[in-house]
Short mmCIF file of C-alpha atoms in Angstrom, two decimals:
data_model
loop_
_atom_site.label_atom_id
_atom_site.label_comp_id
_atom_site.label_asym_id
_atom_site.label_seq_id
_atom_site.Cartn_x
_atom_site.Cartn_y
_atom_site.Cartn_z
CA MET A 1 -5.42 -10.49 -32.28
CA ILE A 2 -6.49 -9.47 -28.75
CA SER A 3 -8.92 -11.45 -26.65
CA PHE A 4 -10.09 -10.86 -23.08
CA ARG A 5 -11.91 -13.87 -21.67
CA ASN A 6 -13.90 -13.28 -18.47
CA VAL A 7 -11.21 -11.02 -17.01
CA THR A 8 -11.61 -9.85 -13.43
CA ILE A 9 -9.04 -7.84 -11.50
CA CYS A 10 -9.18 -6.06 -8.14
CA PHE A 11 -6.78 -3.59 -6.56
CA GLY A 12 -6.83 -3.59 -2.77
CA GLY A 13 -10.34 -4.95 -2.66
CA THR A 14 -11.64 -2.49 -5.27
CA LEU A 15 -13.00 -4.06 -8.45
CA ALA A 16 -11.24 -2.59 -11.50
CA LEU A 17 -12.69 -4.97 -14.12
CA GLY A 18 -15.41 -7.53 -13.55
CA ASP A 19 -15.92 -10.48 -15.92
CA VAL A 20 -14.82 -8.50 -19.02
CA SER A 21 -14.75 -10.27 -22.39
CA PHE A 22 -14.07 -8.81 -25.84
CA GLU A 23 -12.23 -9.50 -29.10
CA ILE A 24 -10.18 -7.06 -31.17
CA GLU A 25 -9.30 -8.04 -34.72
CA PRO A 26 -6.02 -7.17 -36.48
CA GLU A 27 -5.92 -3.59 -37.82
CA GLU A 28 -8.99 -2.50 -35.87
CA PHE A 29 -9.17 0.95 -34.26
CA VAL A 30 -10.94 0.50 -30.92
CA PHE A 31 -11.89 3.18 -28.41
CA ILE A 32 -12.19 2.27 -24.73
CA THR A 33 -14.29 5.02 -23.21
CA GLY A 34 -15.40 5.87 -19.73
CA PRO A 35 -14.74 8.20 -16.81
CA SER A 36 -11.58 8.17 -14.72
CA GLY A 37 -11.33 5.02 -12.64
CA SER A 38 -13.45 2.88 -14.98
CA GLY A 39 -10.63 0.47 -15.91
CA LYS A 40 -9.40 1.86 -19.23
CA THR A 41 -5.73 2.01 -18.26
CA THR A 42 -6.04 -1.35 -16.50
CA ILE A 43 -6.95 -2.95 -19.84
CA LEU A 44 -3.85 -1.44 -21.46
CA ARG A 45 -1.65 -2.59 -18.57
CA LEU A 46 -3.05 -6.12 -18.88
CA ILE A 47 -2.19 -6.16 -22.60
CA LEU A 48 1.37 -5.04 -21.79
CA LYS A 49 1.58 -7.71 -19.07
CA GLU A 50 2.42 -5.09 -16.47
CA ILE A 51 -0.28 -6.69 -14.34
CA MET A 52 -2.15 -10.00 -14.48
CA PRO A 53 -5.86 -10.70 -14.04
CA ASP A 54 -7.11 -12.33 -10.86
CA ILE A 55 -9.50 -14.42 -12.97
CA GLY A 56 -9.74 -14.99 -16.72
CA GLU A 57 -7.34 -14.88 -19.65
CA VAL A 58 -5.72 -12.23 -21.81
CA VAL A 59 -4.72 -13.70 -25.17
CA ILE A 60 -2.57 -11.73 -27.63
CA ALA A 61 -1.90 -13.11 -31.13
CA GLY A 62 -3.11 -16.53 -30.00
CA ARG A 63 -0.93 -16.72 -26.89
CA ASN A 64 -2.13 -16.54 -23.32
CA VAL A 65 -0.17 -13.68 -21.74
CA ALA A 66 0.10 -15.69 -18.49
CA GLU A 67 2.36 -18.16 -20.34
CA ILE A 68 4.90 -15.51 -21.36
CA GLU A 69 8.05 -15.99 -19.29
CA LYS A 70 9.84 -13.01 -17.73
CA SER A 71 12.77 -13.56 -20.12
CA GLU A 72 10.37 -13.25 -23.08
CA LEU A 73 8.79 -9.97 -21.95
CA PRO A 74 11.16 -7.59 -23.78
CA ALA A 75 10.54 -9.32 -27.13
CA TYR A 76 6.80 -9.50 -26.42
CA ARG A 77 6.60 -5.79 -25.62
CA ARG A 78 8.58 -4.84 -28.74
CA SER A 79 5.57 -6.00 -30.78
CA MET A 80 3.58 -3.10 -29.32
CA SER A 81 4.04 0.52 -28.34
CA MET A 82 2.41 2.90 -25.90
CA VAL A 83 1.43 6.55 -26.32
CA PHE A 84 0.93 8.41 -23.04
CA GLN A 85 -1.08 11.54 -22.26
CA ASP A 86 1.87 13.10 -20.42
CA PHE A 87 4.23 12.60 -23.40
CA ARG A 88 7.24 11.16 -21.48
CA LEU A 89 9.81 12.61 -23.85
CA LEU A 90 13.34 13.08 -22.49
CA SER A 91 13.69 16.85 -22.06
CA ASP A 92 17.47 16.87 -22.55
CA ARG A 93 17.22 15.24 -25.99
CA THR A 94 15.95 16.47 -29.33
CA VAL A 95 12.98 15.01 -31.14
CA LYS A 96 15.43 13.11 -33.35
CA GLU A 97 17.19 11.65 -30.30
CA ASN A 98 13.93 10.73 -28.55
CA VAL A 99 12.58 8.89 -31.58
CA GLY A 100 15.98 7.36 -32.37
CA LEU A 101 16.21 5.99 -28.83
CA ALA A 102 13.27 3.69 -29.59
CA LEU A 103 15.29 2.25 -32.49
CA ALA A 104 18.47 1.96 -30.43
CA ILE A 105 16.60 -0.08 -27.82
CA ARG A 106 15.47 -2.40 -30.61
CA GLY A 107 19.09 -2.84 -31.72
CA VAL A 108 18.80 -0.92 -35.01
CA PRO A 109 22.31 0.09 -36.13
CA GLU A 110 23.08 3.80 -35.82
CA ALA A 111 23.67 4.09 -39.58
CA GLU A 112 20.01 3.12 -40.24
CA ARG A 113 18.42 5.25 -37.54
CA ASP A 114 18.62 8.71 -39.16
CA GLY A 115 16.70 7.68 -42.27
CA LYS A 116 14.01 5.89 -40.26
CA VAL A 117 13.62 8.85 -37.88
CA LYS A 118 13.29 11.35 -40.74
CA GLU A 119 10.76 9.11 -42.47
CA VAL A 120 8.56 8.67 -39.40
CA LEU A 121 8.70 12.38 -38.49
CA ALA A 122 7.56 13.21 -42.02
CA SER A 123 4.71 10.72 -41.69
CA VAL A 124 3.42 12.48 -38.55
CA GLY A 125 3.97 15.97 -40.00
CA ILE A 126 6.77 17.34 -37.79
CA GLU A 127 9.89 16.76 -39.87
CA SER A 128 10.79 20.45 -39.42
CA LYS A 129 11.03 19.89 -35.63
CA ILE A 130 13.70 17.17 -35.85
CA ASN A 131 16.31 19.18 -33.92
CA SER A 132 13.88 20.78 -31.43
CA PHE A 133 13.69 19.95 -27.75
CA SER A 134 10.36 19.05 -26.13
CA GLN A 135 10.03 22.43 -24.40
CA GLN A 136 10.13 24.09 -27.84
CA LEU A 137 7.07 22.16 -29.10
CA ALA A 138 3.36 22.92 -28.87
CA GLY A 139 1.02 20.29 -27.37
CA GLY A 140 0.01 18.77 -30.70
CA GLU A 141 3.64 18.66 -31.84
CA LEU A 142 4.63 16.94 -28.59
CA GLN A 143 1.95 14.29 -29.10
CA ARG A 144 3.05 13.77 -32.72
CA ALA A 145 6.64 13.30 -31.51
CA VAL A 146 5.44 10.70 -28.99
CA ILE A 147 3.45 8.92 -31.71
CA ALA A 148 6.52 8.98 -33.98
CA ARG A 149 8.57 7.37 -31.21
CA ALA A 150 5.86 4.76 -30.74
CA ILE A 151 5.50 3.79 -34.40
CA VAL A 152 9.11 4.02 -35.62
CA GLY A 153 9.57 0.30 -34.85
CA HIS A 154 6.39 -0.65 -36.77
CA PRO A 155 4.49 -2.20 -33.84
CA LYS A 156 1.62 -4.59 -34.48
CA ILE A 157 -0.33 -3.00 -31.60
CA LEU A 158 -0.41 0.66 -30.58
CA LEU A 159 -1.88 1.43 -27.17
CA ALA A 160 -2.85 5.07 -26.60
CA ASP A 161 -3.76 6.17 -23.07
CA GLU A 162 -5.70 9.46 -23.21
CA PRO A 163 -3.48 10.81 -26.03
CA THR A 164 -5.81 13.77 -26.66
CA GLY A 165 -6.62 14.60 -23.03
CA ASN A 166 -4.45 17.74 -22.86
CA LEU A 167 -5.16 19.02 -26.38
CA ASP A 168 -7.67 21.47 -27.79
CA PRO A 169 -10.49 19.88 -29.86
CA ASP A 170 -8.99 20.67 -33.29
CA THR A 171 -5.54 19.36 -32.37
CA ALA A 172 -7.12 16.31 -30.72
CA TRP A 173 -9.05 15.52 -33.89
CA GLY A 174 -5.82 15.80 -35.89
CA ILE A 175 -4.22 13.22 -33.58
CA VAL A 176 -7.17 10.83 -34.05
CA GLU A 177 -6.90 11.25 -37.84
CA LEU A 178 -3.16 10.52 -37.62
CA LEU A 179 -3.87 7.35 -35.61
CA GLU A 180 -6.39 6.27 -38.25
CA THR A 181 -3.70 6.66 -40.94
CA ILE A 182 -1.37 4.50 -38.84
CA ARG A 183 -4.12 1.88 -38.53
CA LYS A 184 -4.53 1.81 -42.31
CA ASN A 185 -0.82 0.95 -42.53
CA GLY A 186 -1.40 -2.28 -40.60
CA THR A 187 -1.36 -1.44 -36.89
CA THR A 188 -4.09 -2.40 -34.42
CA ILE A 189 -4.91 0.63 -32.28
CA ILE A 190 -6.55 0.72 -28.88
CA MET A 191 -7.23 4.20 -27.56
CA ALA A 192 -8.42 4.82 -24.01
CA THR A 193 -10.28 8.10 -23.65
CA HIS A 194 -12.81 9.86 -21.47
CA ASN A 195 -13.86 11.97 -24.50
#
């Protein structure tokens, strides 16, 4: 599903990744671990085609990412989702609206959105928070809302960048267990973490 072949990338003369090769199979749950500045986020950005390697190839689902045209990027990125450490929920919208926005972007008709949003919020255990705003949620609830937004479109790949970094150990473990459940439902998960 995901293949890095001798990938090297530098930023301003600083080596971020040097001759990195690995394979990730469909429905695997992979942790990328290391301290800050070790290239974890760079790997996720390469998968999203936000950046390109200086040397080597990134191949996703059998296709070299370098061959994806700019006009194809939106469709390519809809096959995956990203979960961020800093949540990135819109503060002036409810949980329902934040999650529903991911469906609206994908062109899902408004009549179908409510049912899908309720279903995904139930799957992550925060259905009672559907009409809450982000400032009304605890850290673990915020992360579950972000995960709900990320998985509502049933991505093939879920990228998680330090999703437990701001959470206490028990809440963090609950998030990892939730991600494992998502993986069992057919999603490949790559989680970058310093923990």
